């Protein structure tokens, strides 16, 4: 009953036979060993599993691996290029946008899409943009600042 | 969870009563009912497969028709459990002639536990309504088919 | 970071962040071992039921199943029940088996475990376990459970009473109340569910050849886990068990305790000779992570004619859940009753607490643990007192503050506050908030039919519970010190091993700041190791905002020992008297002759070469210390919340939030601010949104993130924070603790702001959480009652 899929993750194409019910997040974590994408809930509320799939931020706990067949995926592991942190990663570090770090990969991937769509967001727009991502440590204060840091830095480029 | 409602059938009361107390028909028209095995007078063991959102799963349980007053009313008592948790409840069905057909009214109370309660509780009413509406649609079909068959 | 600059007090970026922002953190579920099996637990869907039978025949035949174990199997193998680490006089300790044997007592109580080749196979097979239950009546709230005729959970705890505890002077309080103006309030401090973002997980690996068991577990205190599991539950020698708490995604208290799942996984791995892993689904977290709070309280406060508090009387029913979690008895007693003086001079206090078993998830420490409950109670009563006396809420507080010249101050509820100066924090907060202008704005808006409220919370916290001897006398089954080992390598690089654990607090940054500063060496030359019992000396872990105050101080003690031994070596090399050798900025030099010097690195190298050591001195340069503080530390502060309530919808918007905290000296202000922010968010959420709800039959209705309202980014404002600094005298760093202040203060501040907003409508109190529905009803009821 397994199905063959081919998925390009962080620029590398992988081919596997998977159970139809295998979730994309478990495919990434358990098959590809990309454990930076986290599972924080069963109901698509927390956003810890947010990745970019075909240029869209998706919560990959609600995507089946077979649905990702043929798609292009970017995970947190693929964001820094040649050892150079992405401005959003830099922003989270500079502004102390994380504590336990568990929600962070999802937050960063969500911020990536947010800033692609709205390069100069207001604080309120950032807060609304994080509607689907939960953090229990920071009270979001420094996450908003981290994304503003990134927005400014990306605008300069 | 309390649930109540009514449904107008074209068939006469006697006929509706017969269908609604016939295990073979009940099994056929209850959505997802894979098995309805008599184990005593008006008592059955049932297997029900529900495929709705978070309350999806196979439920096994018992079902009994009590206080039968043909062709007016009976009380349906049921309990079942499956991987997502358990359902327990009872409902009273009343049949009354109306506009040449039958008005079936029902009123019940159900208790759920386990995952169904913690995850699916707020979906339950919707699920119950959906199952019931399918049930009555199936019943209509069944009654209509019988009529055709006879004539 | 350059040598010589003081790192203490500087906001350097966190060292742990690069791995987290690149997805390279290693949390328990990220640890992969070959041949790992997966565990799935079969849990009770009933709140209270007798287990008539458990049939696992079909389960065992299910594809991929390796083993199935029931409570009976564990009992037969003599696996012990989960222990309780704090015993009060007369406490009832009903058994708490890891897997239920005869009776299940809450929804989620584990009955059996299925271990299979994959998580899918385990879950599929778990669905095939057939359990027959005889359902029993259930009781879920702490007051109903002690009424006559309530269902009894444990035969050895009649009336569901686990303990009755009191503190203070009953008669003195009663006499104080005579002639006082009394404000009374019935208060519900609702049940909360911690929701650390990383669900609990454990991975056990038993090595049959050596008999060694390694357990990776989401723990805030790996040694406590090892001790309790090895000695009390599994009966394996402590030295044959290694517990590793790798990166841990938040704890907030919920990862202090020993849970059934890690016990079962560890035991099963020994049975099977294969690694066994379990990772909670979020639904399991809701059902089984120890919950927090859940008090029902009647409180009254007496005021004299001139507005001074003259007495406080409190009776609380604390819901403990179905079993005693590891530190459950401590929270509503010594972390609650002892805090009831707040930062006020109250001559007479009496508090009685009844600990109650109910058919709910066990309750234990959750961020703040007892202290938010005490603060909420006090601060609500202060506001009710202010309202009754028509006094400004800031002024009634100031009037009752313990004066700065009265320290050390002995409260009537056991604690001795060593230091404090409460006025400046209040003043600073008032000025940051621009209080007068705010009041004027409130007046102006009221005339427009808008309802703005200003809420205060002036709070005290007791953190770093200590000393061990006193704690022992009060029922602690553990010491409350912390350990640190400092190892200097031959090149002068340093590794610090701490018994404290970091799961978001940033120890890898702050503790190495301390180390680099003390030794005058580059920050990059200091490494921190934590969370592995094989690497670090026995330690107590992280809870109660104790890490820097207790763990940091232990590091300082070890660093001092290193410096002293270094001084001996340096004096020998410099041919100077030891007393003449000074250590500054990483150099030992002869007083008055700074050029006659040896660097720390040179001394370190000699310690290991040992070619030229002072006579009688051992080679090597490392030191272990255990710091047992003489007292708690007492952070305090003033928080002000400004909230607007829409009277039509009952919706609350937090307009501003000002927090001025005194956490003593601060190692890394950026990290402290971050913890304060997060703490405030959690406390605000208790005030407005979060609540763990059971239906009357004991079903958990808030069992997912869809139903349990965690705060989101667009519901919160930016927080305006500042600090005053009163160093703690009880530790060498002068630090207090900052992990819980925000949570302790903010719930009351927000609740008071909302009640202040609703004052013109005649509403004086609404129980938490202040949801739109509750506020709307309270406004409607007040209108009906014509009290407006």
XYZ file of N, CA, C and O in Angstrom, chain A residues 19 21-22 29-30 33 35-36 38-43 45-46 76-77 85 89 92-94 96 98-105 108 123 127-128 130-131 134-142 144-145, chain C residues 13-14 17-18 20-23 27 29-30 32 120 124 193-195 197-199 249-250 252 281-283 366 503-504 670-671 674-675 677-678 681-682 690 705-706 710-714 716-719:
392
model
N 3.939 5.289 3.791
C 2.547 4.942 4.080
C 1.683 6.138 3.712
O 2.064 7.276 3.964
N -0.744 7.362 5.140
C -1.162 8.201 6.260
C -0.004 8.964 6.907
O -0.209 9.701 7.858
N 1.207 8.773 6.400
C 2.357 9.456 7.005
C 2.242 10.969 6.798
O 2.057 11.445 5.678
N 10.896 14.693 9.784
C 11.606 14.422 11.038
C 12.186 13.011 11.093
O 13.333 12.827 11.492
N 11.369 12.041 10.714
C 11.768 10.655 10.956
C 12.430 9.992 9.757
O 13.263 9.112 9.919
N 15.285 12.908 8.773
C 16.034 13.313 9.967
C 16.245 14.821 10.047
O 17.234 15.289 10.602
N 15.103 17.346 12.037
C 14.324 17.454 13.273
C 14.128 18.899 13.737
O 13.628 19.130 14.822
N 14.541 19.842 12.903
C 14.314 21.243 13.277
C 12.858 21.641 13.213
O 12.431 22.587 13.875
N 9.231 21.092 14.283
C 8.728 20.455 15.504
C 7.227 20.178 15.464
O 6.496 20.808 14.707
N 6.812 19.255 16.325
C 5.393 18.974 16.488
C 4.997 19.446 17.887
O 5.483 18.922 18.883
N 4.124 20.426 17.951
C 3.738 20.943 19.261
C 2.289 20.671 19.618
O 1.884 20.819 20.757
N 1.491 20.299 18.620
C 0.082 20.006 18.919
C -0.433 19.034 17.869
O 0.272 18.705 16.939
N -1.658 18.581 18.038
C -2.206 17.633 17.046
C -3.245 18.309 16.175
O -3.909 17.670 15.383
N -3.436 19.600 16.393
C -4.633 20.216 15.814
C -4.328 21.468 14.999
O -5.208 22.290 14.772
N -2.731 24.192 15.688
C -2.855 25.479 16.362
C -1.499 26.153 16.591
O -1.397 27.354 16.521
N -0.472 25.345 16.890
C 0.734 25.945 17.480
C 1.715 26.467 16.451
O 2.473 27.374 16.739
N 13.656 24.940 8.214
C 14.573 25.801 8.964
C 16.030 25.456 8.675
O 16.888 26.331 8.610
N 16.289 24.181 8.423
C 17.674 23.758 8.191
C 18.235 24.330 6.893
O 19.457 24.410 6.733
N 23.607 33.489 8.344
C 22.237 33.461 8.841
C 21.340 34.342 7.994
O 21.757 35.387 7.498
N 16.650 34.994 11.038
C 17.376 34.241 12.077
C 18.222 35.200 12.916
O 18.245 35.126 14.147
N 16.059 37.174 15.332
C 15.672 36.417 16.530
C 16.828 36.353 17.531
O 16.617 36.415 18.738
N 18.041 36.244 17.000
C 19.203 36.190 17.898
C 19.464 37.559 18.529
O 19.635 37.685 19.741
N 19.473 38.598 17.675
C 19.784 39.947 18.154
C 18.764 40.447 19.175
O 19.108 41.099 20.149
N 16.624 38.702 20.991
C 16.238 37.718 22.012
C 14.788 37.249 21.778
O 13.952 37.254 22.685
N 13.713 34.367 21.303
C 13.443 32.970 21.651
C 13.985 32.670 23.032
O 14.919 33.315 23.493
N 13.381 31.706 23.670
C 13.917 31.238 24.945
C 14.163 29.728 24.864
O 15.276 29.289 24.684
N 13.091 28.926 24.932
C 13.337 27.477 24.879
C 13.629 27.011 23.464
O 14.175 25.940 23.261
N 13.248 27.821 22.469
C 13.612 27.524 21.090
C 12.688 26.576 20.359
O 12.866 26.332 19.164
N 11.678 26.053 21.028
C 10.865 25.009 20.392
C 9.945 25.568 19.318
O 9.761 24.961 18.266
N 9.380 26.741 19.558
C 8.459 27.331 18.566
C 9.228 28.062 17.476
O 8.671 28.440 16.457
N 10.526 28.307 17.740
C 11.311 29.229 16.916
C 11.361 28.871 15.426
O 11.137 29.744 14.583
N 11.653 27.619 15.054
C 11.698 27.321 13.623
C 10.390 27.679 12.909
O 10.404 28.281 11.836
N 10.052 31.471 12.625
C 10.939 32.028 11.601
C 10.369 31.768 10.206
O 10.345 32.655 9.348
N 3.788 46.890 13.637
C 3.810 45.928 14.747
C 2.500 45.142 14.799
O 2.493 43.927 15.026
N 1.875 41.097 14.587
C 1.137 40.329 15.605
C 0.006 39.534 14.950
O -0.215 38.372 15.273
N -0.693 40.163 14.018
C -1.764 39.433 13.318
C -1.193 38.303 12.473
O -1.764 37.219 12.391
N 1.211 36.499 13.143
C 1.645 35.378 13.980
C 0.459 34.679 14.626
O 0.624 33.878 15.557
N -0.723 34.961 14.120
C -1.946 34.416 14.701
C -1.893 32.897 14.830
O -2.420 32.329 15.776
N 2.147 29.795 18.160
C 2.119 30.023 19.607
C 3.519 29.940 20.199
O 4.327 29.104 19.800
N 3.773 30.843 21.153
C 5.006 30.811 21.922
C 4.610 30.933 23.378
O 3.752 31.733 23.720
N 5.211 30.100 24.228
C 4.838 30.127 25.643
C 5.885 30.862 26.475
O 5.676 31.071 27.653
N 7.025 31.208 25.864
C 8.117 31.774 26.666
C 8.207 33.289 26.610
O 8.514 33.930 27.601
N 8.022 33.865 25.438
C 8.463 35.256 25.227
C 7.380 36.302 25.393
O 7.681 37.490 25.402
N 6.124 35.895 25.471
C 5.038 36.877 25.465
C 4.988 37.653 24.150
O 4.346 38.691 24.052
N 5.717 37.146 23.143
C 5.754 37.664 21.765
C 6.487 39.005 21.614
O 6.800 39.433 20.505
N 6.715 39.705 22.720
C 7.333 41.029 22.705
C 8.580 41.061 21.805
O 8.652 41.835 20.845
N 9.527 40.188 22.124
C 10.784 40.215 21.377
C 10.687 39.520 20.024
O 11.550 39.717 19.176
N 8.170 40.067 17.967
C 7.748 41.179 17.103
C 8.966 42.043 16.779
O 9.190 42.424 15.618
N 9.781 42.307 17.806
C 10.974 43.127 17.560
C 11.948 42.424 16.615
O 12.588 43.061 15.777
N 24.272 38.547 23.701
C 23.381 37.636 22.975
C 23.593 36.208 23.458
O 24.691 35.825 23.821
N 22.539 35.426 23.374
C 22.608 34.087 23.957
C 23.458 33.126 23.124
O 23.350 33.057 21.910
N 21.473 30.280 21.174
C 20.577 30.601 20.060
C 20.985 30.061 18.691
O 20.115 29.618 17.940
N 22.263 30.114 18.311
C 22.590 29.638 16.962
C 22.036 28.249 16.659
O 21.558 27.990 15.556
N 19.357 26.865 17.969
C 17.894 26.882 17.884
C 17.380 27.570 16.611
O 16.400 27.140 16.019
N 18.037 28.651 16.216
C 17.530 29.371 15.040
C 17.893 28.680 13.733
O 17.399 29.065 12.674
N 18.738 27.668 13.808
C 19.050 26.929 12.589
C 18.425 25.528 12.598
O 18.707 24.714 11.727
N 17.605 25.271 13.611
C 16.929 23.971 13.664
C 17.821 22.848 14.154
O 17.554 21.672 13.903
N 16.131 18.099 21.007
C 15.132 17.811 22.036
C 14.971 16.288 22.120
O 15.430 15.560 21.235
N 12.671 14.129 21.544
C 12.127 13.390 20.401
C 13.065 13.402 19.192
O 12.882 12.645 18.248
N 14.064 14.279 19.231
C 15.020 14.340 18.118
C 16.130 13.301 18.259
O 16.914 13.097 17.334
N 17.662 9.900 18.082
C 17.305 8.668 17.343
C 18.321 7.574 17.673
O 19.517 7.796 17.533
N 3.015 4.201 14.512
C 1.743 3.807 13.893
C 1.288 2.445 14.417
O 0.146 2.262 14.810
N -2.080 1.793 16.448
C -3.094 0.885 15.884
C -3.422 -0.222 16.881
O -4.585 -0.544 17.118
N -3.513 24.817 32.652
C -2.781 23.706 32.030
C -1.513 24.299 31.409
O -1.598 25.245 30.631
N -0.350 23.761 31.810
C 0.919 24.467 31.545
C 1.236 24.732 30.071
O 1.640 25.830 29.729
N 1.106 23.709 29.225
C 1.358 23.931 27.803
C 2.756 24.400 27.448
O 2.919 25.359 26.681
N 5.680 24.309 25.097
C 5.479 24.051 23.667
C 5.987 22.671 23.250
O 5.442 22.058 22.345
N 7.013 22.200 23.919
C 7.482 20.843 23.607
C 6.700 19.849 24.463
O 6.771 19.890 25.690
N 5.971 18.937 23.853
C 5.265 17.926 24.645
C 6.267 17.029 25.376
O 7.403 16.860 24.922
N 12.016 21.986 25.689
C 11.215 23.080 25.143
C 10.233 23.666 26.129
O 9.031 23.582 25.948
N 10.757 24.263 27.165
C 9.896 24.915 28.165
C 9.418 23.915 29.197
O 9.278 22.721 28.924
N 7.981 25.340 32.819
C 7.013 26.088 33.638
C 6.526 25.268 34.825
O 5.417 25.440 35.300
N 1.321 13.113 22.514
C 0.526 13.934 21.619
C 0.025 15.083 22.486
O -0.087 14.951 23.694
N -0.300 16.199 21.894
C -0.738 17.336 22.693
C -1.966 16.988 23.541
O -2.129 17.438 24.652
N -2.806 16.149 22.984
C -3.993 15.736 23.729
C -3.603 15.016 25.020
O -4.233 15.181 26.051
N 2.998 25.022 38.881
C 2.966 25.639 37.558
C 3.424 27.079 37.758
O 2.994 27.746 38.714
N 16.005 25.281 30.363
C 15.043 24.909 29.312
C 14.371 26.168 28.812
O 13.156 26.272 28.735
N 15.223 27.148 28.496
C 14.748 28.433 27.996
C 15.349 29.599 28.759
O 15.328 30.729 28.298
N 18.925 41.546 29.301
C 18.104 41.127 28.165
C 17.338 39.843 28.499
O 16.145 39.712 28.203
N 18.035 38.912 29.130
C 17.408 37.631 29.458
C 16.352 37.814 30.544
O 15.260 37.239 30.480
N 13.292 39.303 29.040
C 12.572 38.281 28.269
C 11.731 37.389 29.163
O 10.578 37.070 28.848
N 12.302 36.991 30.298
C 11.539 36.128 31.212
C 10.369 36.881 31.822
O 9.291 36.319 32.028
N 8.717 39.320 30.364
C 7.681 39.396 29.316
C 6.829 38.121 29.286
O 5.612 38.163 29.279
N 7.536 36.992 29.220
C 6.823 35.713 29.093
C 5.980 35.426 30.314
O 4.876 34.894 30.222
N 2.844 37.472 30.185
C 1.876 36.908 29.230
C 1.102 35.755 29.860
O -0.117 35.639 29.699
N 1.804 34.908 30.592
C 1.113 33.772 31.215
C 0.132 34.223 32.290
O -0.957 33.669 32.423
N -7.272 31.720 29.975
C -7.009 30.299 30.204
C -7.845 29.712 31.339
O -8.025 30.343 32.373
N -5.551 22.652 21.896
C -5.258 24.078 21.761
C -6.396 24.825 21.079
O -6.372 26.046 20.999
N -7.380 24.086 20.581
C -8.571 24.756 20.035
C -9.483 25.218 21.158
O -10.266 26.137 20.996
N -4.746 29.696 24.814
C -3.401 30.225 25.028
C -3.303 31.610 24.398
O -3.938 31.877 23.389
N -2.506 32.475 25.021
C -2.408 33.837 24.479
C -1.711 33.864 23.125
O -0.760 33.122 22.886
N -2.210 34.750 22.268
C -1.616 34.923 20.946
C -1.015 36.326 20.833
O -1.334 37.214 21.627
N -0.190 36.478 19.814
C 0.577 37.719 19.680
C -0.314 38.954 19.610
O 0.001 39.987 20.190
N -1.440 38.857 18.913
C -2.225 40.083 18.727
C -3.162 40.384 19.893
O -3.927 41.339 19.847
N -1.779 40.725 22.959
C -0.909 41.288 23.988
C -0.257 42.578 23.499
O 0.003 42.738 22.312
N 0.027 43.493 24.439
C 0.732 44.717 24.069
C 2.240 44.500 24.208
O 2.682 43.436 24.644
N 3.029 45.513 23.861
C 4.425 45.520 24.298
C 4.408 45.810 25.800
O 3.540 46.531 26.292
N 5.356 45.228 26.516
C 5.404 45.443 27.960
C 6.458 46.502 28.276
O 7.548 46.479 27.696
